[in-house]
PDB file of C-alpha atoms in Angstrom:
ATOM      1  CA  LYS Q   1      -0.203   0.025  -0.011  1.00 81.00           C
ATOM      2  CA  LEU Q   2       1.331   2.997  -0.980  1.00 89.00           C
ATOM      3  CA  GLU Q   3       1.024   6.087   1.776  1.00 90.00           C
ATOM      4  CA  LYS Q   4       1.034   9.687   0.953  1.00 91.00           C
ATOM      5  CA  GLU Q   5       4.532  11.488   1.682  1.00 93.00           C
ATOM      6  CA  TYR Q   6       7.919   9.992   0.736  1.00 96.00           C
ATOM      7  CA  ASP Q   7      11.723  11.382   1.847  1.00 96.00           C
ATOM      8  CA  LEU Q   8      12.771  10.596  -1.546  1.00 97.00           C
ATOM      9  CA  ILE Q   9      10.859   9.402  -5.058  1.00 97.00           C
ATOM     10  CA  CYS Q  10      12.749   7.206  -7.427  1.00 98.00           C
ATOM     11  CA  VAL Q  11      11.483   7.166 -11.081  1.00 97.00           C
ATOM     12  CA  GLY Q  12      12.163   4.317 -12.818  1.00 96.00           C
ATOM     13  CA  GLY Q  13      13.530   0.292 -12.249  1.00 97.00           C
ATOM     14  CA  GLY Q  14      16.835   0.250 -13.598  1.00 96.00           C
ATOM     15  CA  ILE Q  15      20.246   0.627 -12.239  1.00 96.00           C
ATOM     16  CA  MET Q  16      20.068   4.107 -11.237  1.00 96.00           C
ATOM     17  CA  SER Q  17      17.214   3.554  -9.112  1.00 97.00           C
ATOM     18  CA  ALA Q  18      18.523   1.370  -7.611  1.00 98.00           C
ATOM     19  CA  THR Q  19      21.877   2.867  -6.569  1.00 98.00           C
ATOM     20  CA  LEU Q  20      20.919   5.547  -4.902  1.00 98.00           C
ATOM     21  CA  ALA Q  21      17.494   4.214  -3.329  1.00 98.00           C
ATOM     22  CA  LEU Q  22      20.290   1.747  -1.634  1.00 98.00           C
ATOM     23  CA  ILE Q  23      23.404   4.204  -1.241  1.00 98.00           C
ATOM     24  CA  THR Q  24      20.074   5.975   0.980  1.00 98.00           C
ATOM     25  CA  LYS Q  25      19.318   3.671   3.210  1.00 98.00           C
ATOM     26  CA  LEU Q  26      22.361   2.726   3.733  1.00 98.00           C
ATOM     27  CA  LEU Q  27      23.302   5.495   4.819  1.00 98.00           C
ATOM     28  CA  LYS Q  28      19.938   6.597   6.211  1.00 98.00           C
ATOM     29  CA  PRO Q  29      17.749   3.366   7.324  1.00 97.00           C
ATOM     30  CA  GLU Q  30      14.512   5.357   8.980  1.00 97.00           C
ATOM     31  CA  MET Q  31      14.059   7.340   4.846  1.00 97.00           C
ATOM     32  CA  ASN Q  32      10.951   6.201   3.189  1.00 97.00           C
ATOM     33  CA  VAL Q  33      11.851   5.434   0.133  1.00 98.00           C
ATOM     34  CA  LEU Q  34       9.218   4.507  -3.482  1.00 98.00           C
ATOM     35  CA  ILE Q  35      10.276   3.347  -6.207  1.00 98.00           C
ATOM     36  CA  LEU Q  36       8.692   3.621  -9.375  1.00 98.00           C
ATOM     37  CA  GLU Q  37       8.452   0.745 -11.922  1.00 97.00           C
ATOM     38  CA  LYS Q  38       5.907   1.783 -15.388  1.00 96.00           C
ATOM     39  CA  LEU Q  39       6.503  -2.269 -17.135  1.00 96.00           C
ATOM     40  CA  ASP Q  40       5.943  -5.279 -15.118  1.00 96.00           C
ATOM     41  CA  LYS Q  41       8.686  -6.150 -13.858  1.00 96.00           C
ATOM     42  CA  VAL Q  42      12.198  -4.222 -13.341  1.00 96.00           C
ATOM     43  CA  ALA Q  43      15.850  -3.399 -15.788  1.00 95.00           C
ATOM     44  CA  GLN Q  44      13.775  -4.765 -18.773  1.00 93.00           C
ATOM     45  CA  GLU Q  45      15.477  -1.054 -20.779  1.00 90.00           C
ATOM     46  CA  SER Q  46      18.575   0.919 -20.350  1.00 88.00           C
ATOM     47  CA  SER Q  47      20.083  -1.440 -17.637  1.00 92.00           C
ATOM     48  CA  ALA Q  48      19.143  -4.569 -19.624  1.00 91.00           C
ATOM     49  CA  ALA Q  49      22.126  -6.689 -20.694  1.00 90.00           C
ATOM     50  CA  TRP Q  50      20.757  -6.783 -24.183  1.00 88.00           C
ATOM     51  CA  ASN Q  51      20.943  -2.671 -25.150  1.00 86.00           C
ATOM     52  CA  ASN Q  52      24.243  -2.186 -23.670  1.00 84.00           C
ATOM     53  CA  ALA Q  53      27.854  -3.084 -24.365  1.00 83.00           C
ATOM     54  CA  GLY Q  54      28.758  -4.513 -20.721  1.00 88.00           C
ATOM     55  CA  THR Q  55      31.978  -1.939 -20.530  1.00 85.00           C
ATOM     56  CA  GLY Q  56      31.277  -0.487 -17.237  1.00 80.00           C
ATOM     57  CA  HIS Q  57      31.806   2.440 -18.822  1.00 82.00           C
ATOM     58  CA  SER Q  58      34.889   2.243 -18.100  1.00 92.00           C
ATOM     59  CA  ALA Q  59      37.591   3.918 -20.501  1.00 94.00           C
ATOM     60  CA  LEU Q  60      39.697   1.453 -21.310  1.00 96.00           C
ATOM     61  CA  CYS Q  61      38.847   1.644 -24.243  1.00 95.00           C
ATOM     62  CA  GLU Q  62      36.430   3.949 -25.513  1.00 93.00           C
ATOM     63  CA  LEU Q  63      38.322   6.280 -27.208  1.00 94.00           C
ATOM     64  CA  ASN Q  64      36.003   8.798 -27.521  1.00 91.00           C
ATOM     65  CA  TYR Q  65      36.363   9.790 -23.658  1.00 93.00           C
ATOM     66  CA  CYS Q  66      39.877  10.559 -25.275  1.00 95.00           C
ATOM     67  CA  PRO Q  67      40.017  13.946 -27.880  1.00 93.00           C
ATOM     68  CA  GLU Q  68      42.541  15.064 -29.735  1.00 93.00           C
ATOM     69  CA  LYS Q  69      43.307  18.523 -30.362  1.00 92.00           C
ATOM     70  CA  ASP Q  70      45.637  20.605 -32.080  1.00 91.00           C
ATOM     71  CA  GLY Q  71      47.890  17.995 -32.098  1.00 88.00           C
ATOM     72  CA  GLU Q  72      47.629  16.148 -28.314  1.00 95.00           C
ATOM     73  CA  VAL Q  73      45.687  14.025 -26.591  1.00 97.00           C
ATOM     74  CA  SER Q  74      44.277  14.230 -23.038  1.00 97.00           C
ATOM     75  CA  ILE Q  75      43.022  11.775 -21.041  1.00 98.00           C
ATOM     76  CA  LYS Q  76      41.423  13.866 -18.409  1.00 97.00           C
ATOM     77  CA  LYS Q  77      37.611  12.534 -18.886  1.00 97.00           C
ATOM     78  CA  ALA Q  78      38.120   8.624 -18.596  1.00 97.00           C
ATOM     79  CA  VAL Q  79      39.830   9.396 -15.826  1.00 98.00           C
ATOM     80  CA  ASP Q  80      37.076  10.667 -13.882  1.00 97.00           C
ATOM     81  CA  ILE Q  81      34.564   8.123 -15.491  1.00 96.00           C
ATOM     82  CA  CYS Q  82      37.237   5.529 -15.126  1.00 97.00           C
ATOM     83  CA  THR Q  83      37.915   7.029 -10.951  1.00 97.00           C
ATOM     84  CA  GLN Q  84      33.677   7.215 -11.217  1.00 96.00           C
ATOM     85  CA  TYR Q  85      33.547   3.119 -12.408  1.00 96.00           C
ATOM     86  CA  GLU Q  86      36.266   1.849  -9.420  1.00 96.00           C
ATOM     87  CA  THR Q  87      34.049   3.872  -7.522  1.00 97.00           C
ATOM     88  CA  SER Q  88      31.592   1.706  -8.325  1.00 96.00           C
ATOM     89  CA  LYS Q  89      33.604  -1.520  -8.376  1.00 97.00           C
ATOM     90  CA  GLN Q  90      34.615  -0.076  -4.595  1.00 97.00           C
ATOM     91  CA  PHE Q  91      30.586  -0.163  -4.017  1.00 98.00           C
ATOM     92  CA  TRP Q  92      29.661  -3.539  -5.766  1.00 98.00           C
ATOM     93  CA  SER Q  93      33.022  -5.213  -3.063  1.00 98.00           C
ATOM     94  CA  PHE Q  94      31.495  -3.114   0.211  1.00 98.00           C
ATOM     95  CA  LEU Q  95      27.563  -5.422  -0.411  1.00 98.00           C
ATOM     96  CA  THR Q  96      29.587  -8.620  -0.948  1.00 98.00           C
ATOM     97  CA  GLU Q  97      31.843  -8.302   1.760  1.00 98.00           C
ATOM     98  CA  LYS Q  98      28.806  -6.871   4.617  1.00 97.00           C
ATOM     99  CA  GLY Q  99      27.424 -10.463   2.837  1.00 97.00           C
ATOM    100  CA  LEU Q 100      24.248  -8.510   0.529  1.00 98.00           C
ATOM    101  CA  LEU Q 101      25.316  -8.821  -2.631  1.00 97.00           C
ATOM    102  CA  ASP Q 102      25.930 -12.474  -3.439  1.00 96.00           C
ATOM    103  CA  ASN Q 103      27.782 -14.771  -5.925  1.00 96.00           C
ATOM    104  CA  PRO Q 104      28.965 -12.081  -7.574  1.00 96.00           C
ATOM    105  CA  GLU Q 105      30.464 -13.597 -10.601  1.00 95.00           C
ATOM    106  CA  ASP Q 106      26.368 -13.581 -11.780  1.00 95.00           C
ATOM    107  CA  PHE Q 107      27.657  -9.941 -13.172  1.00 96.00           C
ATOM    108  CA  ILE Q 108      30.931  -9.283 -13.095  1.00 96.00           C
ATOM    109  CA  ALA Q 109      32.931 -11.133 -14.877  1.00 95.00           C
ATOM    110  CA  SER Q 110      37.296 -10.624 -16.331  1.00 95.00           C
ATOM    111  CA  VAL Q 111      37.313  -9.637 -19.846  1.00 96.00           C
ATOM    112  CA  LYS Q 112      40.175  -7.398 -22.019  1.00 97.00           C
ATOM    113  CA  HIS Q 113      39.428  -3.714 -23.243  1.00 97.00           C
ATOM    114  CA  HIS Q 114      40.994  -3.495 -26.768  1.00 98.00           C
ATOM    115  CA  SER Q 115      40.720  -0.615 -28.532  1.00 97.00           C
ATOM    116  CA  TRP Q 116      41.845  -1.165 -32.411  1.00 97.00           C
ATOM    117  CA  VAL Q 117      42.297   1.696 -35.618  1.00 97.00           C
ATOM    118  CA  LEU Q 118      42.631   1.725 -38.933  1.00 95.00           C
ATOM    119  CA  GLY Q 119      44.830   3.873 -40.983  1.00 95.00           C
ATOM    120  CA  ILE Q 120      48.004   6.684 -40.267  1.00 96.00           C
ATOM    121  CA  ASP Q 121      46.597   9.433 -38.496  1.00 95.00           C
ATOM    122  CA  ASN Q 122      44.605   7.127 -35.902  1.00 96.00           C
ATOM    123  CA  ALA Q 123      47.608   4.891 -35.407  1.00 97.00           C
ATOM    124  CA  ASP Q 124      49.360   7.100 -34.522  1.00 97.00           C
ATOM    125  CA  TYR Q 125      47.208   9.572 -32.001  1.00 97.00           C
ATOM    126  CA  LEU Q 126      45.776   5.481 -30.420  1.00 98.00           C
ATOM    127  CA  GLU Q 127      50.151   5.652 -29.798  1.00 98.00           C
ATOM    128  CA  SER Q 128      49.190   8.513 -28.282  1.00 97.00           C
ATOM    129  CA  ARG Q 129      46.476   7.855 -26.303  1.00 98.00           C
ATOM    130  CA  PHE Q 130      48.691   5.167 -25.214  1.00 98.00           C
ATOM    131  CA  LYS Q 131      51.726   7.262 -23.972  1.00 98.00           C
ATOM    132  CA  GLU Q 132      49.389   9.810 -22.122  1.00 97.00           C
ATOM    133  CA  MET Q 133      47.860   6.680 -20.218  1.00 98.00           C
ATOM    134  CA  LYS Q 134      50.999   4.706 -19.586  1.00 97.00           C
ATOM    135  CA  ASP Q 135      52.424   6.758 -17.432  1.00 96.00           C
ATOM    136  CA  HIS Q 136      48.768   7.645 -14.684  1.00 97.00           C
ATOM    137  CA  PHE Q 137      48.764   4.358 -12.447  1.00 96.00           C
ATOM    138  CA  MET Q 138      44.676   4.402 -12.762  1.00 95.00           C
ATOM    139  CA  PHE Q 139      45.988   2.771 -17.066  1.00 97.00           C
ATOM    140  CA  ASN Q 140      49.770   2.420 -16.448  1.00 96.00           C
ATOM    141  CA  SER Q 141      48.603  -1.699 -17.052  1.00 97.00           C
ATOM    142  CA  ILE Q 142      48.089  -0.653 -20.713  1.00 98.00           C
ATOM    143  CA  GLU Q 143      50.258  -1.874 -24.178  1.00 98.00           C
ATOM    144  CA  PHE Q 144      50.333  -1.114 -27.114  1.00 98.00           C
ATOM    145  CA  THR Q 145      50.972  -2.287 -30.612  1.00 98.00           C
ATOM    146  CA  ARG Q 146      51.627  -1.740 -34.312  1.00 98.00           C
ATOM    147  CA  GLU Q 147      52.059  -5.521 -35.092  1.00 97.00           C
ATOM    148  CA  ILE Q 148      49.604  -7.661 -37.007  1.00 96.00           C
ATOM    149  CA  ASP Q 149      51.162 -11.496 -35.520  1.00 96.00           C
ATOM    150  CA  LYS Q 150      49.852  -9.162 -31.901  1.00 97.00           C
ATOM    151  CA  MET Q 151      46.692  -8.537 -32.740  1.00 98.00           C
ATOM    152  CA  LYS Q 152      46.055 -11.932 -33.629  1.00 97.00           C
ATOM    153  CA  GLU Q 153      46.941 -12.701 -31.335  1.00 97.00           C
ATOM    154  CA  TRP Q 154      44.983 -10.423 -28.622  1.00 98.00           C
ATOM    155  CA  PHE Q 155      41.761 -10.623 -30.801  1.00 97.00           C
ATOM    156  CA  PRO Q 156      41.923 -13.096 -34.101  1.00 97.00           C
ATOM    157  CA  LEU Q 157      38.312 -13.120 -35.549  1.00 97.00           C
ATOM    158  CA  ILE Q 158      39.415  -9.180 -36.781  1.00 97.00           C
ATOM    159  CA  ALA Q 159      42.291  -9.688 -37.709  1.00 96.00           C
ATOM    160  CA  ASN Q 160      43.534 -13.362 -38.860  1.00 94.00           C
ATOM    161  CA  ASP Q 161      42.543 -12.762 -42.013  1.00 92.00           C
ATOM    162  CA  ARG Q 162      44.436  -9.030 -42.914  1.00 94.00           C
ATOM    163  CA  THR Q 163      47.767  -8.562 -44.438  1.00 92.00           C
ATOM    164  CA  LYS Q 164      50.703  -6.798 -43.437  1.00 90.00           C
ATOM    165  CA  ASP Q 165      50.255  -4.003 -45.313  1.00 94.00           C
ATOM    166  CA  GLU Q 166      47.607  -3.121 -43.963  1.00 96.00           C
ATOM    167  CA  ILE Q 167      48.555   0.334 -40.966  1.00 97.00           C
ATOM    168  CA  MET Q 168      46.553  -0.437 -38.067  1.00 97.00           C
ATOM    169  CA  ALA Q 169      47.205  -0.455 -34.297  1.00 98.00           C
ATOM    170  CA  ALA Q 170      45.874  -2.088 -31.488  1.00 98.00           C
ATOM    171  CA  SER Q 171      46.251  -0.936 -27.913  1.00 98.00           C
ATOM    172  CA  ARG Q 172      45.295  -3.931 -24.164  1.00 98.00           C
ATOM    173  CA  ILE Q 173      44.247  -3.336 -20.445  1.00 97.00           C
ATOM    174  CA  ASP Q 174      44.077  -6.728 -19.791  1.00 95.00           C
ATOM    175  CA  ARG Q 175      41.652  -5.957 -16.193  1.00 93.00           C
ATOM    176  CA  GLY Q 176      38.886  -4.674 -18.952  1.00 95.00           C
ATOM    177  CA  THR Q 177      35.261  -6.515 -16.533  1.00 96.00           C
ATOM    178  CA  GLU Q 178      32.822  -7.288 -18.547  1.00 96.00           C
ATOM    179  CA  MET Q 179      28.805  -6.377 -16.313  1.00 96.00           C
ATOM    180  CA  ASN Q 180      26.148  -7.859 -17.037  1.00 96.00           C
ATOM    181  CA  TYR Q 181      23.417  -4.926 -15.727  1.00 96.00           C
ATOM    182  CA  GLY Q 182      20.145  -6.308 -15.507  1.00 96.00           C
ATOM    183  CA  VAL Q 183      21.435  -8.757 -13.681  1.00 97.00           C
ATOM    184  CA  LEU Q 184      22.989  -6.112 -10.697  1.00 97.00           C
ATOM    185  CA  THR Q 185      19.809  -4.180 -11.074  1.00 97.00           C
ATOM    186  CA  GLU Q 186      17.977  -7.321  -9.665  1.00 97.00           C
ATOM    187  CA  LYS Q 187      20.116  -8.110  -7.054  1.00 98.00           C
ATOM    188  CA  LEU Q 188      20.207  -4.631  -6.473  1.00 98.00           C
ATOM    189  CA  PHE Q 189      16.106  -3.516  -6.335  1.00 98.00           C
ATOM    190  CA  HIS Q 190      16.633  -7.453  -3.949  1.00 98.00           C
ATOM    191  CA  ILE Q 191      18.550  -6.769  -0.877  1.00 98.00           C
ATOM    192  CA  LEU Q 192      16.103  -3.551  -0.967  1.00 98.00           C
ATOM    193  CA  GLU Q 193      13.251  -5.280  -0.657  1.00 97.00           C
ATOM    194  CA  THR Q 194      14.315  -8.122   1.476  1.00 97.00           C
ATOM    195  CA  GLU Q 195      16.862  -5.542   4.097  1.00 97.00           C
ATOM    196  CA  PHE Q 196      15.061  -2.676   4.282  1.00 97.00           C
ATOM    197  CA  ASN Q 197      11.522  -3.176   3.561  1.00 96.00           C
ATOM    198  CA  THR Q 198      10.977  -0.928   0.239  1.00 97.00           C
ATOM    199  CA  PRO Q 199       9.872  -2.997  -2.767  1.00 95.00           C
ATOM    200  CA  VAL Q 200      10.077  -2.299  -6.565  1.00 97.00           C
ATOM    201  CA  HIS Q 201       6.591  -0.984  -7.600  1.00 97.00           C
ATOM    202  CA  CYS Q 202       5.443  -2.005 -11.095  1.00 97.00           C
ATOM    203  CA  ASN Q 203       3.011  -0.425 -13.517  1.00 97.00           C
ATOM    204  CA  MET Q 204       3.421   2.466 -11.981  1.00 97.00           C
ATOM    205  CA  GLU Q 205       3.161   5.340 -13.843  1.00 96.00           C
ATOM    206  CA  VAL Q 206       4.970   8.719 -13.868  1.00 96.00           C
ATOM    207  CA  LEU Q 207       2.085  11.150 -15.459  1.00 95.00           C
ATOM    208  CA  ASP Q 208       3.758  14.509 -14.282  1.00 94.00           C
ATOM    209  CA  ILE Q 209       6.391  15.788 -11.327  1.00 93.00           C
ATOM    210  CA  ASP Q 210       5.844  19.829 -10.177  1.00 90.00           C
ATOM    211  CA  PRO Q 211       7.313  20.916  -6.804  1.00 87.00           C
ATOM    212  CA  ASP Q 212       5.013  21.965  -4.058  1.00 78.00           C
ATOM    213  CA  THR Q 213       4.390  24.761  -1.545  1.00 73.00           C
ATOM    214  CA  ASP Q 214       4.714  22.645   1.573  1.00 71.00           C
ATOM    215  CA  LEU Q 215       6.844  19.619   0.474  1.00 65.00           C
ATOM    216  CA  ASP Q 216       9.539  19.996  -1.976  1.00 89.00           C
ATOM    217  CA  TRP Q 217       7.361  17.569  -4.469  1.00 93.00           C
ATOM    218  CA  THR Q 218       4.200  16.439  -6.055  1.00 94.00           C
ATOM    219  CA  VAL Q 219       4.142  13.553  -7.909  1.00 95.00           C
ATOM    220  CA  GLU Q 220       1.228  12.204 -10.202  1.00 96.00           C
ATOM    221  CA  ILE Q 221       0.892   8.973 -11.113  1.00 97.00           C
ATOM    222  CA  LYS Q 222      -1.126   5.875 -12.699  1.00 97.00           C
ATOM    223  CA  ASN Q 223      -1.168   2.353 -11.674  1.00 97.00           C
ATOM    224  CA  LEU Q 224      -2.050   0.826 -15.258  1.00 97.00           C
ATOM    225  CA  LYS Q 225      -3.408  -2.019 -13.678  1.00 96.00           C
ATOM    226  CA  THR Q 226      -6.153  -0.472 -11.869  1.00 96.00           C
ATOM    227  CA  GLN Q 227      -6.491   3.322 -13.815  1.00 97.00           C
ATOM    228  CA  GLU Q 228      -6.324   4.560 -10.063  1.00 96.00           C
ATOM    229  CA  GLU Q 229      -4.805   8.233 -10.529  1.00 96.00           C
ATOM    230  CA  LEU Q 230      -2.296   9.353  -7.211  1.00 95.00           C
ATOM    231  CA  GLN Q 231      -0.803  12.102  -6.227  1.00 95.00           C
ATOM    232  CA  LEU Q 232       2.240  11.731  -3.254  1.00 95.00           C
ATOM    233  CA  GLU Q 233       4.620  14.591  -1.876  1.00 94.00           C
ATOM    234  CA  ALA Q 234       8.192  13.677  -1.819  1.00 95.00           C
ATOM    235  CA  GLU Q 235      11.245  15.695  -0.659  1.00 94.00           C
ATOM    236  CA  HIS Q 236      13.571  14.750  -3.231  1.00 95.00           C
ATOM    237  CA  VAL Q 237      12.341  13.236  -6.453  1.00 95.00           C
ATOM    238  CA  PHE Q 238      14.891  11.327  -8.674  1.00 96.00           C
ATOM    239  CA  ILE Q 239      14.427  10.860 -12.268  1.00 94.00           C
ATOM    240  CA  GLY Q 240      15.803   7.798 -13.106  1.00 92.00           C
ATOM    241  CA  ALA Q 241      13.224   6.269 -16.396  1.00 87.00           C
ATOM    242  CA  GLY Q 242      15.482   5.748 -19.613  1.00 82.00           C
ATOM    243  CA  GLY Q 243      14.699   7.204 -22.274  1.00 78.00           C
ATOM    244  CA  GLY Q 244      11.369   8.984 -20.893  1.00 83.00           C
ATOM    245  CA  SER Q 245      13.368  10.744 -18.720  1.00 86.00           C
ATOM    246  CA  LEU Q 246      13.712  13.684 -20.987  1.00 84.00           C
ATOM    247  CA  LEU Q 247      10.654  13.774 -21.980  1.00 85.00           C
ATOM    248  CA  LEU Q 248       9.232  13.736 -17.861  1.00 88.00           C
ATOM    249  CA  LEU Q 249      10.785  16.298 -17.525  1.00 86.00           C
ATOM    250  CA  GLN Q 250       9.667  18.703 -19.727  1.00 85.00           C
ATOM    251  CA  LYS Q 251       7.124  18.580 -17.716  1.00 86.00           C
ATOM    252  CA  VAL Q 252       8.600  19.938 -14.682  1.00 86.00           C
ATOM    253  CA  GLU Q 253       8.225  23.664 -13.750  1.00 79.00           C
ATOM    254  CA  ILE Q 254      11.258  24.357 -12.974  1.00 80.00           C
ATOM    255  CA  GLU Q 255      13.076  25.927 -14.752  1.00 82.00           C
ATOM    256  CA  GLU Q 256      16.817  23.952 -15.344  1.00 81.00           C
ATOM    257  CA  LYS Q 257      14.706  21.652 -17.609  1.00 79.00           C
ATOM    258  CA  GLU Q 258      15.558  24.896 -20.524  1.00 83.00           C
ATOM    259  CA  GLY Q 259      17.723  23.550 -22.719  1.00 82.00           C
ATOM    260  CA  TYR Q 260      17.769  20.136 -22.379  1.00 78.00           C
ATOM    261  CA  GLY Q 261      16.582  18.075 -25.615  1.00 76.00           C
ATOM    262  CA  GLY Q 262      17.088  14.665 -27.595  1.00 72.00           C
ATOM    263  CA  PHE Q 263      16.750  12.431 -30.282  1.00 70.00           C
ATOM    264  CA  PRO Q 264      16.017   8.758 -30.705  1.00 69.00           C
ATOM    265  CA  VAL Q 265      19.605   6.149 -31.394  1.00 69.00           C
ATOM    266  CA  SER Q 266      18.792   3.112 -32.489  1.00 70.00           C
ATOM    267  CA  GLY Q 267      20.376   0.036 -32.845  1.00 71.00           C
ATOM    268  CA  GLU Q 268      20.681  -3.639 -32.929  1.00 78.00           C
ATOM    269  CA  TRP Q 269      23.001  -6.623 -32.502  1.00 84.00           C
ATOM    270  CA  LEU Q 270      24.505  -9.021 -34.421  1.00 91.00           C
ATOM    271  CA  VAL Q 271      24.817 -11.848 -32.672  1.00 93.00           C
ATOM    272  CA  CYS Q 272      26.471 -14.562 -33.174  1.00 95.00           C
ATOM    273  CA  THR Q 273      25.101 -18.317 -32.443  1.00 92.00           C
ATOM    274  CA  ASN Q 274      28.025 -20.844 -33.786  1.00 96.00           C
ATOM    275  CA  GLU Q 275      30.160 -21.732 -30.558  1.00 96.00           C
ATOM    276  CA  GLU Q 276      33.122 -22.853 -32.578  1.00 97.00           C
ATOM    277  CA  ILE Q 277      33.036 -19.465 -32.807  1.00 97.00           C
ATOM    278  CA  ILE Q 278      32.211 -17.819 -30.240  1.00 97.00           C
ATOM    279  CA  LYS Q 279      35.618 -19.351 -28.657  1.00 96.00           C
ATOM    280  CA  GLN Q 280      37.763 -17.674 -30.872  1.00 96.00           C
ATOM    281  CA  HIS Q 281      36.807 -14.740 -28.849  1.00 97.00           C
ATOM    282  CA  ASN Q 282      38.086 -13.130 -25.420  1.00 95.00           C
ATOM    283  CA  ALA Q 283      37.180  -9.537 -25.767  1.00 96.00           C
ATOM    284  CA  LYS Q 284      35.886  -6.393 -25.885  1.00 96.00           C
ATOM    285  CA  VAL Q 285      37.158  -4.386 -28.942  1.00 97.00           C
ATOM    286  CA  TYR Q 286      36.476  -1.174 -29.766  1.00 95.00           C
ATOM    287  CA  SER Q 287      37.181   1.757 -32.870  1.00 95.00           C
ATOM    288  CA  LYS Q 288      37.113   5.180 -33.949  1.00 92.00           C
ATOM    289  CA  ALA Q 289      33.946   6.864 -35.329  1.00 86.00           C
ATOM    290  CA  GLY Q 290      34.788   9.156 -37.942  1.00 82.00           C
ATOM    291  CA  LEU Q 291      35.646  13.095 -37.630  1.00 78.00           C
ATOM    292  CA  GLY Q 292      31.746  14.877 -36.330  1.00 78.00           C
ATOM    293  CA  ASP Q 293      30.341  11.094 -35.395  1.00 80.00           C
ATOM    294  CA  PRO Q 294      28.450   9.663 -32.270  1.00 76.00           C
ATOM    295  CA  PRO Q 295      30.661   7.401 -30.802  1.00 71.00           C
ATOM    296  CA  MET Q 296      27.842   4.427 -32.216  1.00 71.00           C
ATOM    297  CA  SER Q 297      28.660   5.466 -35.243  1.00 76.00           C
ATOM    298  CA  THR Q 298      31.552   2.847 -34.871  1.00 83.00           C
ATOM    299  CA  PRO Q 299      30.680  -1.157 -34.721  1.00 84.00           C
ATOM    300  CA  HIS Q 300      32.078  -3.579 -31.970  1.00 90.00           C
ATOM    301  CA  LEU Q 301      32.878  -6.584 -31.191  1.00 94.00           C
ATOM    302  CA  ASP Q 302      32.074  -8.519 -27.952  1.00 94.00           C
ATOM    303  CA  THR Q 303      32.367 -11.183 -25.245  1.00 96.00           C
ATOM    304  CA  ARG Q 304      30.210 -10.974 -22.982  1.00 95.00           C
ATOM    305  CA  TYR Q 305      27.892 -13.511 -20.541  1.00 94.00           C
ATOM    306  CA  ILE Q 306      24.036 -13.153 -20.556  1.00 92.00           C
ATOM    307  CA  ASP Q 307      21.597 -15.860 -19.290  1.00 86.00           C
ATOM    308  CA  GLY Q 308      24.490 -18.038 -18.397  1.00 86.00           C
ATOM    309  CA  LYS Q 309      26.206 -18.941 -21.547  1.00 93.00           C
ATOM    310  CA  LYS Q 310      29.386 -16.977 -22.825  1.00 95.00           C
ATOM    311  CA  GLN Q 311      28.189 -14.893 -25.538  1.00 94.00           C
ATOM    312  CA  LEU Q 312      29.304 -12.593 -28.694  1.00 96.00           C
ATOM    313  CA  MET Q 313      27.369  -9.782 -30.299  1.00 94.00           C
TER     314      MET Q 313
END
């Protein structure tokens, strides 16, 4: 049964709401937290394993985090991104040590991260990035090569049929991970429900969020099963509704929403089902997008672990 007032309402049943709600209850168990999800299960959209690349966004292989300007490569954003991911890993380790999070191998696995480029300009860029990263303690295990034989060792499915006259370069960091955020999200929500009596209320659509004169926010919701509409009060509201976040934010009557926009981005995985081919690849291999192109425009070849199986996409 829903109450009238909450300290925190989290909109969306994905990894962001799960993380924020759990940190909140760990630090202040007395806080009254409500989690709302429009669908009938959690982790069905952006957090689902089939809907993201599972790199953890650790900046070990994603080249868009290391822009080049006037011949110099900056790794500042990569350091910031990697720091955030390492902090996340520390949080999951804390939960595991406390006995709250079981079987971490269900959602995280060791998979080496690689960057691979074609052409002399891109190869020079990758070497410059390597030199910058090598001097930083977060990336000092990075390796670099222009040798085709080494690339055949690192990622044979990509390199085997290529010739030595092709200009290529690659880097590798062996401490990369493969993340199944769908499984992790389910585990975090399980902790919230069993340890803190904070379940996710599914089939609940948030229609509007507005500032309130008494408390801070009024949240209008609709039960999609009963069609009943309710108004709730909250001191804090977190919108973590994936693709629906911007549409909801546009309804919020605050000045900070101005200037935000979005456009639809779509992508599809090509999934390999040949077990003999899957066995030949144990890596995440990313390349470099063209000048002015979005990062998603460049294909990458990923080892994944989904539904208890090793996958290749």
